[in-house]
């Protein structure tokens, strides 16, 4: 009877066990190589961006301040999951405390929402710069940029704060084994007993709200930008104006393409092996933080020049 009572009152396990990539456990050491490489590139690239923007007063402009926000978010986003993921792959350190799992999930999903908001803000920045160039400095002021950043954080925290409380109320009778590399919301919900419909609906609703709404406004911004660019007199002016948007378009594609592919995979390829979905989810986490600094370093002249300036040139 004592054991039975204990089972009833214990609403959640003390720890969860991360399985890594089910079905590919024998390849974990090999899979860790590209994961570790991508994480290293993300750390180096985003820290370099932040150092350059902070050190050079000429880069304290709206476009680069938004880029600094993006780099900070990418650092937190990758560091929330990759260290534990590599510990699972290398040291078989699969246990994560229940509350540690909730914290990881909160940071993961919150900062994903913040990244979407910052990409939208960067689209607004490009819209003002190209469509309202004479008002650029008066519209995108320091206080407004601060308010945009605070709004991005507030929206993410407001939407994600209910998740830990919703998950804490469940009794987890399906065991502690999470079939994933990290604490993803739906992977944890699958272990819960009872009615999980609200969690399912809430998760889908938030994802659709963020992706659809933010992407819609990004697309609208670029419709206005394209119309303004096509009205410019010379081809050189059109090329130069649209060239300032290339890096941002690359960042948008890097962030939203894996989201869309993963969403389609979950609905169209339901019979696919679990590791296929997990690899796509990991790609979504790894790719934007790794590629964004490369995109902005290669395509943005001011960043490229300052990166090259970090390396001393040899006199011939």
Tab-separated table of C-alpha atoms in Angstrom:
chain	number	residue	atom	x	y	z
A	1	UNK	CA	0.000	0.000	0.000
A	2	UNK	CA	2.865	2.381	0.792
A	3	UNK	CA	4.324	1.852	-2.671
A	4	UNK	CA	0.949	2.435	-4.298
A	5	UNK	CA	0.429	5.669	-2.363
A	6	UNK	CA	3.902	6.820	-3.317
A	7	UNK	CA	3.159	6.227	-6.998
A	8	UNK	CA	-0.040	8.232	-6.787
A	9	UNK	CA	1.469	11.232	-5.009
A	10	UNK	CA	4.615	11.350	-7.179
A	11	UNK	CA	3.336	13.367	-10.131
A	12	UNK	CA	6.595	13.487	-12.080
A	13	UNK	CA	9.922	11.638	-12.189
A	14	UNK	CA	12.953	13.148	-10.473
A	15	UNK	CA	14.847	12.853	-13.755
A	16	UNK	CA	14.154	12.295	-17.424
A	17	UNK	CA	16.466	10.230	-19.624
A	18	UNK	CA	17.371	11.651	-23.036
A	19	UNK	CA	17.724	8.844	-25.570
A	20	UNK	CA	19.610	10.958	-28.092
A	21	UNK	CA	18.666	9.851	-31.600
A	22	UNK	CA	16.683	6.586	-31.292
A	23	UNK	CA	17.759	4.014	-33.851
A	24	UNK	CA	21.124	5.679	-34.401
A	25	UNK	CA	22.669	5.160	-30.968
A	26	UNK	CA	25.587	3.252	-32.528
A	27	UNK	CA	26.405	6.336	-34.619
A	28	UNK	CA	26.265	8.917	-31.812
A	29	UNK	CA	30.042	9.424	-31.761
A	30	UNK	CA	30.117	10.074	-35.507
A	31	UNK	CA	27.002	12.276	-35.443
A	32	UNK	CA	28.613	14.360	-32.703
A	33	UNK	CA	31.389	15.495	-35.074
A	34	UNK	CA	29.223	17.747	-37.327
A	35	UNK	CA	27.177	18.810	-34.283
A	36	UNK	CA	30.290	19.876	-32.366
A	37	UNK	CA	31.729	21.589	-35.470
A	38	UNK	CA	28.509	23.529	-36.026
A	39	UNK	CA	28.377	24.583	-32.364
A	40	UNK	CA	32.013	25.721	-32.457
A	41	UNK	CA	31.350	27.777	-35.599
A	42	UNK	CA	28.234	29.276	-33.983
A	43	UNK	CA	30.181	30.296	-30.866
A	44	UNK	CA	33.109	31.762	-32.817
A	45	UNK	CA	30.959	33.493	-35.429
A	46	UNK	CA	28.411	35.070	-33.112
A	47	UNK	CA	30.990	36.123	-30.498
A	48	UNK	CA	33.039	37.736	-33.286
A	49	UNK	CA	29.967	39.621	-34.527
A	50	UNK	CA	29.177	40.878	-31.030
A	51	UNK	CA	32.799	41.930	-30.431
A	52	UNK	CA	33.017	43.840	-33.740
A	53	UNK	CA	29.666	45.608	-33.270
A	54	UNK	CA	30.442	46.524	-29.662
A	55	UNK	CA	33.976	47.744	-30.405
A	56	UNK	CA	33.171	49.903	-33.448
A	57	UNK	CA	31.008	52.968	-32.750
A	58	UNK	CA	30.329	53.320	-36.492
A	59	UNK	CA	28.324	50.068	-36.292
A	60	UNK	CA	26.027	51.315	-33.525
A	61	UNK	CA	23.254	51.731	-36.086
A	62	UNK	CA	19.822	50.055	-36.099
A	63	UNK	CA	20.751	47.341	-38.626
A	64	UNK	CA	23.792	46.248	-36.613
A	65	UNK	CA	22.050	46.565	-33.248
A	66	UNK	CA	19.381	44.146	-34.507
A	67	UNK	CA	22.188	41.908	-35.774
A	68	UNK	CA	23.740	41.982	-32.270
A	69	UNK	CA	20.349	40.897	-30.847
A	70	UNK	CA	20.227	38.055	-33.385
A	71	UNK	CA	23.767	36.933	-32.494
A	72	UNK	CA	22.964	36.977	-28.756
A	73	UNK	CA	19.806	34.918	-29.293
A	74	UNK	CA	21.703	32.419	-31.471
A	75	UNK	CA	24.347	32.001	-28.767
A	76	UNK	CA	21.726	31.296	-26.085
A	77	UNK	CA	19.661	29.079	-28.402
A	78	UNK	CA	22.579	26.825	-29.334
A	79	UNK	CA	24.087	26.790	-25.821
A	80	UNK	CA	20.749	25.752	-24.307
A	81	UNK	CA	20.825	22.376	-26.046
A	82	UNK	CA	24.196	21.551	-27.640
A	83	UNK	CA	26.348	21.034	-24.493
A	84	UNK	CA	23.864	18.526	-23.045
A	85	UNK	CA	23.397	16.922	-26.458
A	86	UNK	CA	27.161	16.384	-26.797
A	87	UNK	CA	27.263	14.976	-23.243
A	88	UNK	CA	24.649	12.427	-24.326
A	89	UNK	CA	26.644	11.508	-27.440
A	90	UNK	CA	30.128	11.403	-25.865
A	91	UNK	CA	29.696	10.432	-22.211
A	92	UNK	CA	26.283	8.711	-22.214
A	93	UNK	CA	25.221	11.350	-19.679
A	94	UNK	CA	21.547	11.044	-20.503
A	95	UNK	CA	19.882	12.088	-17.263
A	96	UNK	CA	18.388	15.547	-16.875
A	97	UNK	CA	16.390	16.625	-13.824
A	98	UNK	CA	12.690	17.273	-14.244
A	99	UNK	CA	13.057	20.982	-13.493
A	100	UNK	CA	16.245	21.192	-15.572
A	101	UNK	CA	14.227	19.776	-18.461
A	102	UNK	CA	11.517	22.411	-18.002
A	103	UNK	CA	14.117	25.202	-17.877
A	104	UNK	CA	15.820	23.919	-21.035
A	105	UNK	CA	12.454	23.735	-22.808
A	106	UNK	CA	11.498	27.248	-21.698
A	107	UNK	CA	14.759	28.778	-22.964
A	108	UNK	CA	14.689	26.775	-26.194
A	109	UNK	CA	11.189	27.777	-27.237
A	110	UNK	CA	11.370	31.328	-25.840
A	111	UNK	CA	14.534	32.210	-27.718
A	112	UNK	CA	13.191	30.641	-30.922
A	113	UNK	CA	10.229	33.022	-30.653
A	114	UNK	CA	12.603	35.939	-29.938
A	115	UNK	CA	14.634	35.098	-33.048
A	116	UNK	CA	11.515	35.214	-35.185
A	117	UNK	CA	10.646	38.624	-33.688
A	118	UNK	CA	14.133	40.024	-34.358
A	119	UNK	CA	14.027	38.825	-37.979
A	120	UNK	CA	10.707	40.670	-38.315
A	121	UNK	CA	12.283	43.792	-36.784
A	122	UNK	CA	15.152	43.535	-39.276
A	123	UNK	CA	12.622	43.372	-42.112
A	124	UNK	CA	11.048	46.566	-40.741
A	125	UNK	CA	14.538	48.117	-40.627
A	126	UNK	CA	15.109	47.295	-44.312
A	127	UNK	CA	11.628	48.588	-45.189
A	128	UNK	CA	12.294	51.975	-43.566
A	129	UNK	CA	15.822	52.185	-45.022
A	130	UNK	CA	14.637	51.601	-48.608
A	131	UNK	CA	11.061	52.905	-48.666
A	132	UNK	CA	11.458	55.847	-46.239
A	133	UNK	CA	15.189	56.673	-46.404
A	134	UNK	CA	14.767	60.330	-45.397
A	135	UNK	CA	12.987	59.299	-42.184
A	136	UNK	CA	15.309	56.412	-41.284
A	137	UNK	CA	17.205	58.156	-38.485
A	138	UNK	CA	14.071	59.732	-37.027
A	139	UNK	CA	11.974	56.541	-37.115
A	140	UNK	CA	14.506	53.964	-35.924
A	141	UNK	CA	15.772	55.763	-32.862
A	142	UNK	CA	17.603	54.194	-29.925
A	143	UNK	CA	14.518	54.206	-27.659
A	144	UNK	CA	12.414	52.511	-30.361
A	145	UNK	CA	15.040	49.784	-30.878
A	146	UNK	CA	15.095	49.211	-27.115
A	147	UNK	CA	11.289	48.954	-27.056
A	148	UNK	CA	11.337	46.479	-29.973
A	149	UNK	CA	13.876	44.324	-28.127
A	150	UNK	CA	11.833	44.433	-24.918
A	151	UNK	CA	8.646	43.607	-26.835
A	152	UNK	CA	10.354	40.572	-28.427
A	153	UNK	CA	11.400	39.307	-24.976
A	154	UNK	CA	7.992	40.052	-23.403
A	155	UNK	CA	6.085	38.250	-26.170
A	156	UNK	CA	8.280	35.138	-25.905
A	157	UNK	CA	8.160	34.996	-22.109
A	158	UNK	CA	4.385	35.552	-22.042
A	159	UNK	CA	3.727	32.777	-24.564
A	160	UNK	CA	6.136	30.254	-23.013
A	161	UNK	CA	5.595	30.831	-19.270
A	162	UNK	CA	2.446	28.609	-19.194
A	163	UNK	CA	4.336	25.593	-20.602
A	164	UNK	CA	6.239	24.529	-17.452
A	165	UNK	CA	3.084	24.863	-15.343
A	166	UNK	CA	1.017	22.894	-17.860
A	167	UNK	CA	3.607	20.091	-17.856
A	168	UNK	CA	4.070	20.078	-14.083
A	169	UNK	CA	0.413	19.132	-13.487
A	170	UNK	CA	0.691	15.803	-15.353
A	171	UNK	CA	1.402	12.362	-13.944
A	172	UNK	CA	4.131	10.746	-16.073
A	173	UNK	CA	3.204	7.072	-16.196
A	174	UNK	CA	4.880	6.230	-19.514
A	175	UNK	CA	8.364	6.228	-18.042
A	176	UNK	CA	11.181	8.793	-18.023
A	177	UNK	CA	12.670	8.027	-21.471
A	178	UNK	CA	12.469	11.064	-23.800
A	179	UNK	CA	12.922	9.983	-27.415
A	180	UNK	CA	14.939	13.090	-28.295
A	181	UNK	CA	18.311	14.814	-27.816
A	182	UNK	CA	16.816	17.588	-25.689
A	183	UNK	CA	13.620	18.479	-23.836
A	184	UNK	CA	11.277	19.358	-26.649
A	185	UNK	CA	7.702	20.159	-25.593
A	186	UNK	CA	5.815	17.476	-27.513
A	187	UNK	CA	8.426	14.805	-26.735
A	188	UNK	CA	7.767	15.385	-23.011
A	189	UNK	CA	3.970	15.560	-23.465
A	190	UNK	CA	4.031	12.059	-25.013
A	191	UNK	CA	5.186	10.650	-21.655
A	192	UNK	CA	2.266	12.174	-19.737
A	193	UNK	CA	-0.950	10.440	-18.794
A	194	UNK	CA	-4.328	12.090	-18.774
A	195	UNK	CA	-5.836	14.566	-21.186
A	196	UNK	CA	-3.018	16.329	-23.064
A	197	UNK	CA	-5.209	17.905	-25.730
A	198	UNK	CA	-4.825	21.420	-24.353
A	199	UNK	CA	-1.015	21.121	-24.471
A	200	UNK	CA	-1.190	19.846	-28.040
A	201	UNK	CA	-3.523	22.646	-29.135
A	202	UNK	CA	-1.548	25.318	-27.252
A	203	UNK	CA	1.765	24.190	-28.773
A	204	UNK	CA	0.371	24.146	-32.314
A	205	UNK	CA	-1.458	27.471	-31.823
A	206	UNK	CA	1.670	29.271	-30.584
A	207	UNK	CA	3.797	27.822	-33.407
A	208	UNK	CA	1.248	28.806	-36.061
A	209	UNK	CA	0.728	32.256	-34.515
A	210	UNK	CA	4.470	33.011	-34.501
A	211	UNK	CA	5.412	31.524	-37.868
A	212	UNK	CA	2.361	32.679	-39.821
A	213	UNK	CA	2.086	36.164	-38.299
A	214	UNK	CA	5.792	37.019	-38.343
A	215	UNK	CA	6.375	35.526	-41.776
A	216	UNK	CA	3.315	37.330	-43.155
A	217	UNK	CA	4.663	40.713	-42.004
A	218	UNK	CA	8.132	39.875	-43.322
A	219	UNK	CA	6.649	39.033	-46.735
A	220	UNK	CA	4.568	42.237	-46.705
A	221	UNK	CA	7.713	44.255	-45.902
A	222	UNK	CA	9.515	42.748	-48.858
A	223	UNK	CA	6.577	43.364	-51.181
A	224	UNK	CA	6.844	47.088	-50.353
A	225	UNK	CA	10.650	46.929	-50.607
A	226	UNK	CA	10.503	45.247	-54.017
A	227	UNK	CA	8.009	47.807	-55.279
A	228	UNK	CA	10.244	50.670	-54.061
A	229	UNK	CA	13.372	49.090	-55.590
A	230	UNK	CA	11.718	48.599	-58.993
A	231	UNK	CA	10.766	52.287	-59.048
A	232	UNK	CA	14.404	53.393	-58.797
A	233	UNK	CA	15.717	54.999	-61.958
A	234	UNK	CA	18.957	53.097	-62.613
A	235	UNK	CA	19.753	49.418	-62.546
A	236	UNK	CA	22.815	50.125	-60.402
A	237	UNK	CA	20.659	51.863	-57.776
A	238	UNK	CA	18.207	48.947	-57.810
A	239	UNK	CA	21.034	46.435	-57.398
A	240	UNK	CA	22.619	48.405	-54.558
A	241	UNK	CA	19.315	48.866	-52.700
A	242	UNK	CA	18.309	45.233	-52.926
A	243	UNK	CA	21.878	44.153	-52.123
A	244	UNK	CA	21.435	45.534	-48.609
A	245	UNK	CA	18.630	42.974	-48.086
A	246	UNK	CA	20.485	39.852	-49.252
A	247	UNK	CA	21.943	39.006	-45.826
A	248	UNK	CA	18.569	39.393	-44.140
A	249	UNK	CA	16.841	37.230	-46.753
A	250	UNK	CA	19.499	34.585	-46.152
A	251	UNK	CA	18.876	34.704	-42.382
A	252	UNK	CA	15.114	34.405	-42.941
A	253	UNK	CA	15.567	31.364	-45.205
A	254	UNK	CA	18.001	29.791	-42.713
A	255	UNK	CA	15.474	30.178	-39.878
A	256	UNK	CA	12.111	29.476	-41.513
A	257	UNK	CA	13.016	26.811	-44.106
A	258	UNK	CA	13.878	24.104	-41.520
A	259	UNK	CA	10.722	25.055	-39.555
A	260	UNK	CA	8.505	24.568	-42.606
A	261	UNK	CA	10.274	21.350	-43.687
A	262	UNK	CA	10.023	19.879	-40.180
A	263	UNK	CA	6.339	20.808	-39.958
A	264	UNK	CA	5.601	19.238	-43.355
A	265	UNK	CA	7.581	16.119	-42.412
A	266	UNK	CA	5.527	15.644	-39.241
A	267	UNK	CA	2.303	15.724	-41.245
A	268	UNK	CA	3.232	14.130	-44.564
A	269	UNK	CA	5.882	11.589	-43.554
A	270	UNK	CA	4.331	10.303	-40.340
A	271	UNK	CA	5.569	6.795	-41.059
A	272	UNK	CA	9.182	7.956	-41.361
A	273	UNK	CA	11.631	6.631	-38.779
A	274	UNK	CA	11.769	8.749	-35.586
A	275	UNK	CA	15.415	9.646	-36.167
A	276	UNK	CA	14.459	11.465	-39.397
A	277	UNK	CA	12.230	13.899	-37.487
A	278	UNK	CA	14.815	14.324	-34.716
A	279	UNK	CA	17.619	15.052	-37.199
A	280	UNK	CA	15.455	17.731	-38.860
A	281	UNK	CA	14.677	19.245	-35.444
A	282	UNK	CA	18.400	19.342	-34.646
A	283	UNK	CA	19.146	20.893	-38.025
A	284	UNK	CA	16.647	23.651	-37.201
A	285	UNK	CA	18.514	24.357	-33.950
A	286	UNK	CA	22.039	24.161	-35.367
A	287	UNK	CA	21.831	25.708	-38.810
A	288	UNK	CA	20.711	29.335	-38.150
A	289	UNK	CA	23.234	30.047	-35.337
A	290	UNK	CA	26.030	28.598	-37.470
A	291	UNK	CA	25.130	30.194	-40.808
A	292	UNK	CA	23.955	33.684	-39.758
A	293	UNK	CA	27.445	35.016	-38.899
A	294	UNK	CA	28.772	33.574	-42.168
A	295	UNK	CA	25.971	35.215	-44.178
A	296	UNK	CA	26.488	38.619	-42.573
A	297	UNK	CA	30.275	38.289	-42.587
A	298	UNK	CA	30.418	37.540	-46.315
A	299	UNK	CA	27.600	39.741	-47.635
A	300	UNK	CA	27.885	42.832	-45.396
A	301	UNK	CA	30.828	44.997	-46.429
A	302	UNK	CA	31.232	46.795	-43.093
A	303	UNK	CA	31.313	43.513	-41.136
A	304	UNK	CA	33.581	41.814	-43.669
A	305	UNK	CA	36.129	44.647	-43.576
A	306	UNK	CA	36.274	44.634	-39.789
A	307	UNK	CA	36.609	40.844	-39.617
A	308	UNK	CA	39.522	40.967	-42.064
A	309	UNK	CA	40.985	43.812	-40.002
A	310	UNK	CA	41.270	41.450	-37.025
A	311	UNK	CA	43.981	39.530	-38.889
A	312	UNK	CA	47.319	41.327	-39.323
A	313	UNK	CA	48.503	41.581	-42.911
A	314	UNK	CA	51.990	40.523	-43.814
A	315	UNK	CA	54.099	43.118	-45.573
A	316	UNK	CA	55.459	41.750	-48.840
